[in-house]
Coordinates of C-alpha atoms in Angstrom, one line a residue:
Q276 CA 77.6 94.2 98.6
W277 CA 79.4 91.5 99.9
Y278 CA 77.1 90.6 102.2
Q279 CA 74.1 89.8 100.2
R280 CA 76.5 88.0 98.0
R281 CA 77.4 85.6 100.4
V282 CA 75.6 82.4 101.3
R283 CA 75.7 80.1 104.5
G284 CA 79.1 78.0 105.0
K285 CA 80.6 79.2 101.3
S286 CA 81.7 83.1 100.0
K287 CA 80.0 83.2 96.3
E288 CA 82.7 85.8 95.6
S289 CA 85.7 83.6 95.9
G290 CA 84.8 80.6 96.6
T291 CA 85.9 80.4 99.9
Q292 CA 84.7 77.8 102.8
I293 CA 84.0 79.9 105.3
E294 CA 83.9 78.7 109.5
V295 CA 81.4 79.1 111.1
M296 CA 82.2 79.0 114.9
S297 CA 79.2 77.6 117.2
T298 CA 78.6 78.6 121.3
K299 CA 80.3 75.1 121.8
D300 CA 83.8 76.1 119.8
V301 CA 83.4 79.4 121.1
Y302 CA 84.7 78.1 124.8
M303 CA 86.7 75.5 123.2
F304 CA 89.0 77.6 121.5
P305 CA 90.9 79.3 124.4
I306 CA 91.7 75.4 125.3
M307 CA 92.6 74.6 122.4
A308 CA 94.7 77.8 121.8
S309 CA 96.8 77.0 125.4
G310 CA 97.4 73.4 125.0
M311 CA 98.9 74.4 121.4
L312 CA 100.3 77.4 122.6
F313 CA 101.5 75.1 125.9
G314 CA 102.8 72.5 123.3
I315 CA 105.0 74.7 121.4
Y316 CA 106.6 76.3 123.9
I317 CA 107.9 72.8 125.1
I318 CA 109.1 72.1 121.9
V319 CA 111.0 75.7 121.2
K320 CA 112.2 75.0 125.2
Y321 CA 113.2 71.2 124.9
L322 CA 114.1 70.8 121.0
S323 CA 116.9 72.2 118.7
A324 CA 115.7 76.1 117.7
E325 CA 117.7 75.3 114.2
H326 CA 116.0 72.3 113.0
L327 CA 112.2 73.2 114.5
N328 CA 112.6 76.3 112.4
L329 CA 113.8 74.5 109.0
V330 CA 110.9 72.2 109.6
I331 CA 108.5 75.8 110.1
A332 CA 110.2 78.0 107.4
S333 CA 109.7 74.7 104.9
Y334 CA 105.9 74.4 105.9
F335 CA 105.0 78.6 105.9
F336 CA 106.7 78.8 102.5
I337 CA 103.9 76.5 101.5
I338 CA 100.9 78.0 102.9
G339 CA 102.4 81.7 102.9
T340 CA 102.7 81.0 98.8
W341 CA 99.0 80.0 98.6
A342 CA 97.7 82.0 100.7
L343 CA 99.9 85.3 99.3
S344 CA 98.7 83.8 95.7
F345 CA 94.4 84.6 96.8
I346 CA 95.6 88.6 97.4
I347 CA 97.6 89.0 94.5
R348 CA 95.3 87.3 92.3
P349 CA 92.2 90.5 92.3
V350 CA 95.5 93.0 92.3
L351 CA 96.6 91.6 88.9
G352 CA 93.5 91.8 88.1
V353 CA 93.0 95.1 87.7
I354 CA 96.3 95.9 85.4
P355 CA 95.1 96.3 82.1
G356 CA 95.4 92.8 79.7
S357 CA 94.7 91.0 82.8
S358 CA 91.5 90.2 81.3
L359 CA 93.2 87.6 78.7
L360 CA 94.7 85.0 81.6
I361 CA 90.7 84.5 83.1
D362 CA 89.4 82.3 81.2
E363 CA 85.5 81.9 81.3
E364 CA 86.1 77.8 81.8
P365 CA 88.8 77.4 83.9
Y366 CA 91.4 74.8 84.7
H367 CA 89.5 72.0 86.6
M368 CA 92.2 69.4 88.6
K369 CA 90.4 66.9 90.8
F370 CA 92.0 63.1 93.2
N371 CA 89.5 61.2 93.5
K372 CA 88.2 57.4 93.9
G373 CA 85.0 57.0 92.5
S374 CA 82.5 59.5 94.0
L375 CA 84.9 60.2 96.9
V376 CA 87.0 63.9 95.9
Y377 CA 90.3 64.0 98.0
F378 CA 91.1 67.3 96.0
E379 CA 89.4 69.5 93.6
C380 CA 90.8 72.8 92.5
K381 CA 89.5 75.4 89.6
F382 CA 92.0 77.9 88.8
D383 CA 93.4 79.7 85.4
L384 CA 96.0 81.4 84.4
L385 CA 95.9 84.4 86.6
Y386 CA 96.1 82.4 89.1
V387 CA 99.0 80.5 88.2
V388 CA 100.7 83.7 87.6
S389 CA 99.5 84.6 91.5
L390 CA 101.3 81.6 92.5
V391 CA 104.4 81.8 90.7
L392 CA 104.5 85.8 92.4
S393 CA 104.0 84.9 95.4
A394 CA 106.8 81.7 95.5
L395 CA 109.2 83.7 93.9
F396 CA 108.4 86.2 97.2
G397 CA 108.3 82.7 99.3
V398 CA 112.1 82.2 98.2
W399 CA 113.0 85.8 99.2
Y400 CA 111.2 85.3 102.5
I401 CA 113.2 81.5 103.2
V402 CA 116.7 83.0 102.2
K403 CA 116.6 86.4 103.4
K404 CA 113.9 86.4 106.6
H405 CA 113.5 89.5 105.8
W406 CA 111.1 91.4 108.3
L407 CA 109.0 92.7 105.2
A408 CA 108.6 89.1 103.9
N409 CA 107.7 88.2 107.4
N410 CA 104.7 91.3 107.6
V411 CA 103.8 90.2 103.9
F412 CA 103.5 86.8 104.5
G413 CA 101.7 87.6 108.0
L414 CA 99.6 90.2 106.7
A415 CA 98.1 87.4 103.9
F416 CA 97.2 85.1 106.3
S417 CA 95.2 87.9 108.5
I418 CA 93.1 88.8 105.6
N419 CA 92.5 84.9 104.3
G420 CA 92.0 84.3 108.4
I421 CA 89.3 87.6 108.9
E422 CA 87.6 86.0 105.2
M423 CA 87.3 82.7 106.4
I424 CA 86.4 82.9 109.8
S425 CA 82.8 83.7 110.5
L426 CA 81.8 83.8 114.4
G427 CA 78.5 83.4 113.7
S428 CA 76.8 86.0 116.1
V429 CA 77.6 89.1 118.1
K430 CA 76.9 87.1 121.3
N431 CA 79.4 84.4 120.2
G432 CA 82.1 87.2 119.1
C433 CA 81.4 88.7 122.5
I434 CA 82.3 85.5 124.6
L435 CA 84.9 84.7 122.6
L436 CA 86.9 88.4 122.9
S437 CA 86.0 88.2 126.3
L438 CA 87.7 84.6 127.2
L439 CA 90.5 85.6 125.4
F440 CA 91.0 88.6 127.5
F441 CA 91.7 86.6 130.5
Y442 CA 93.8 84.0 128.3
D443 CA 96.2 86.6 126.5
I444 CA 96.9 88.2 129.8
F445 CA 97.4 84.6 131.4
W446 CA 100.0 83.7 129.1
V447 CA 101.4 86.6 128.6
F448 CA 101.5 88.3 132.4
G449 CA 101.6 85.3 134.6
T450 CA 104.4 83.1 132.6
E451 CA 106.9 83.0 130.0
V452 CA 105.5 81.2 127.4
M453 CA 103.7 83.3 125.5
V454 CA 106.7 85.6 125.1
M455 CA 109.4 82.7 124.6
V456 CA 107.7 81.4 121.9
A457 CA 106.9 84.5 119.8
K458 CA 110.9 85.6 120.4
N459 CA 112.0 82.3 119.7
L460 CA 109.7 81.0 117.0
D461 CA 111.1 82.2 113.5
A462 CA 107.9 82.2 111.6
P463 CA 105.1 84.8 110.0
I464 CA 102.9 84.2 113.1
K465 CA 103.5 88.0 114.1
V466 CA 104.3 91.1 112.4
L467 CA 107.2 92.9 113.5
F468 CA 108.2 96.6 113.7
P469 CA 111.7 98.0 114.0
M470 CA 111.9 100.3 116.8
D471 CA 115.1 101.4 115.2
F472 CA 113.6 102.2 112.1
L473 CA 114.9 105.6 112.6
D474 CA 118.0 105.4 112.4
K475 CA 118.9 101.5 110.2
G476 CA 115.5 101.9 108.4
I477 CA 114.5 99.1 106.9
F478 CA 117.5 97.2 107.8
G479 CA 116.3 98.3 111.8
S480 CA 116.6 94.6 114.2
N481 CA 115.0 95.7 117.2
F482 CA 111.5 94.3 117.0
A483 CA 108.2 94.9 118.1
M484 CA 105.8 92.3 117.6
L485 CA 101.6 91.6 117.6
G486 CA 100.6 88.5 116.8
L487 CA 98.3 87.4 113.9
G488 CA 95.5 86.2 116.5
D489 CA 95.5 90.1 118.0
I490 CA 94.7 91.0 114.0
V491 CA 92.5 88.3 113.2
L492 CA 90.4 88.2 116.2
P493 CA 89.1 91.2 116.8
G494 CA 89.1 91.5 112.7
V495 CA 86.4 89.2 112.8
F496 CA 84.7 90.9 115.1
I497 CA 85.0 94.1 113.2
A498 CA 84.2 92.3 110.2
L499 CA 80.8 91.2 111.9
L500 CA 79.7 93.7 112.7
L501 CA 80.3 95.0 109.4
R502 CA 77.6 92.6 108.2
Y503 CA 75.4 93.2 110.6
D504 CA 75.6 97.3 109.2
A505 CA 74.6 95.8 105.4
S506 CA 72.5 93.5 106.8
K507 CA 70.1 96.7 107.8
G508 CA 69.9 97.5 104.2
E509 CA 70.4 101.1 104.8
G510 CA 73.8 101.6 103.1
S511 CA 75.6 102.9 106.2
Q512 CA 78.7 101.2 107.7
F513 CA 78.1 102.8 111.2
Y514 CA 79.3 99.5 113.4
F515 CA 82.2 98.8 111.1
W516 CA 84.0 102.4 112.0
V517 CA 82.7 102.6 115.3
S518 CA 85.0 99.3 115.7
F519 CA 87.8 99.7 113.2
M520 CA 88.2 103.4 115.0
S521 CA 87.8 101.4 118.5
Y522 CA 90.6 99.1 117.1
V523 CA 93.0 101.9 116.0
L524 CA 92.5 102.9 119.7
G525 CA 93.4 100.0 121.1
M526 CA 96.3 99.6 119.2
G527 CA 97.8 102.9 120.3
M528 CA 97.0 102.6 123.6
T529 CA 99.5 99.0 123.4
I530 CA 101.8 100.6 121.7
G531 CA 102.2 103.7 124.5
V532 CA 102.0 101.0 127.3
L533 CA 104.8 99.2 125.0
T534 CA 106.7 102.1 125.0
I535 CA 106.4 103.6 128.1
F536 CA 107.2 100.4 130.3
N537 CA 109.5 98.8 127.4
A538 CA 107.8 95.2 128.1
A539 CA 106.2 92.9 126.2
Q540 CA 102.2 93.3 126.9
P541 CA 99.0 91.6 126.1
A542 CA 97.4 93.2 123.4
L543 CA 94.0 91.9 124.1
L544 CA 94.4 93.3 127.1
Y545 CA 93.7 96.7 125.3
L546 CA 91.7 95.9 122.4
V547 CA 89.1 93.8 123.6
P548 CA 87.5 96.4 125.9
T549 CA 88.1 98.7 122.9
C550 CA 86.7 96.9 120.5
V551 CA 83.9 95.1 122.3
G552 CA 82.4 97.4 124.3
I553 CA 82.8 100.9 123.1
P554 CA 80.3 99.9 119.9
L555 CA 77.9 97.9 122.5
V556 CA 78.4 101.5 124.6
T557 CA 77.4 102.8 121.3
S558 CA 74.5 100.4 120.5
L559 CA 72.7 101.3 123.9
I560 CA 73.3 105.4 123.2
K561 CA 71.8 105.4 120.0
G562 CA 68.7 102.5 121.0
D563 CA 70.2 99.8 118.7
F564 CA 71.9 97.7 121.3
S565 CA 69.1 94.9 121.2
S566 CA 69.4 94.4 117.4
V567 CA 73.6 94.8 117.6
I568 CA 74.1 91.8 120.5
A569 CA 71.0 89.5 118.7
Y570 CA 72.6 89.1 115.6
D571 CA 72.7 85.7 113.9
E572 CA 74.3 85.4 110.6
E573 CA 72.6 81.8 110.3
Q574 CA 69.2 83.4 110.8
Q575 CA 69.7 86.4 108.7
E576 CA 71.5 84.2 105.6
T577 CA 68.9 81.3 105.7
P578 CA 66.1 83.2 104.0
A579 CA 68.6 84.1 100.8
V580 CA 69.1 80.2 100.9
V581 CA 65.6 79.5 100.9
E582 CA 65.0 81.9 98.2
E583 CA 67.9 80.7 95.9
T584 CA 66.6 76.7 96.4
E585 CA 62.9 78.2 95.1
C586 CA 64.4 80.1 92.5
K587 CA 66.2 77.0 91.2
K588 CA 62.6 74.8 91.8
T589 CA 60.9 77.7 89.2
E590 CA 63.6 77.4 86.5

């Protein structure tokens, strides 16, 4: 299982560095996010949107191409004949000065093909700014974000999402900041849904939008519960499915209220009670609450790291 192939700070399967949030990070996150959001708001409000969006489009072309290539590569890997592009000894690019390494990258020809296809897709995004291209980049960022971020423990996840519950309510209902940034920042930081899809199809222009934070932040909590399931060694994904279906329920509530009132809604107002509340209540009913709330990835992963070290010493 993926959990068993994962060591502290790094995924063995992809080689991606995993950022584990500490309790201090959890408490600081809403403050840092608020500062960044307000800073972007000031820029959008008082500077030329045209020049700002040009800079942002160039930036997201680069990181979007990179993020999408990591998603495309596994897909290309299942195509017959793709094994010819996978080298046992990959190319190694390294930029260093003495022992100080500034940049290091290992890749094979399959990754190069993935990067080229992603770059072509990025050109389509820059030229057309089509909502489908925006969504593909946005979902690529979301998948990479969920893989690269760990909340560390269920307690951290509950605290973070509870704080962001109030964060989202304040910035959406209490100010114009969140809505203005979302509407005026032309970048794949949101997923777009054409409300006039039935009339105009993929050429619709009246969009509802969902911020990537409303995907990634509940997503990392759901992924954490999946790893909790795996840590029990029972082959069950019970709490993952409970939390995943809770997310679907919360999103359905968000869309329903948005449709009825035709006004911007803070998605975390509905997602946090469902994604956090329902799994915790379920664990209470099943008698697993103390086990779930005490789950800490650092404590779970330490034995694996020690065991691997001992094996190396034995060899």
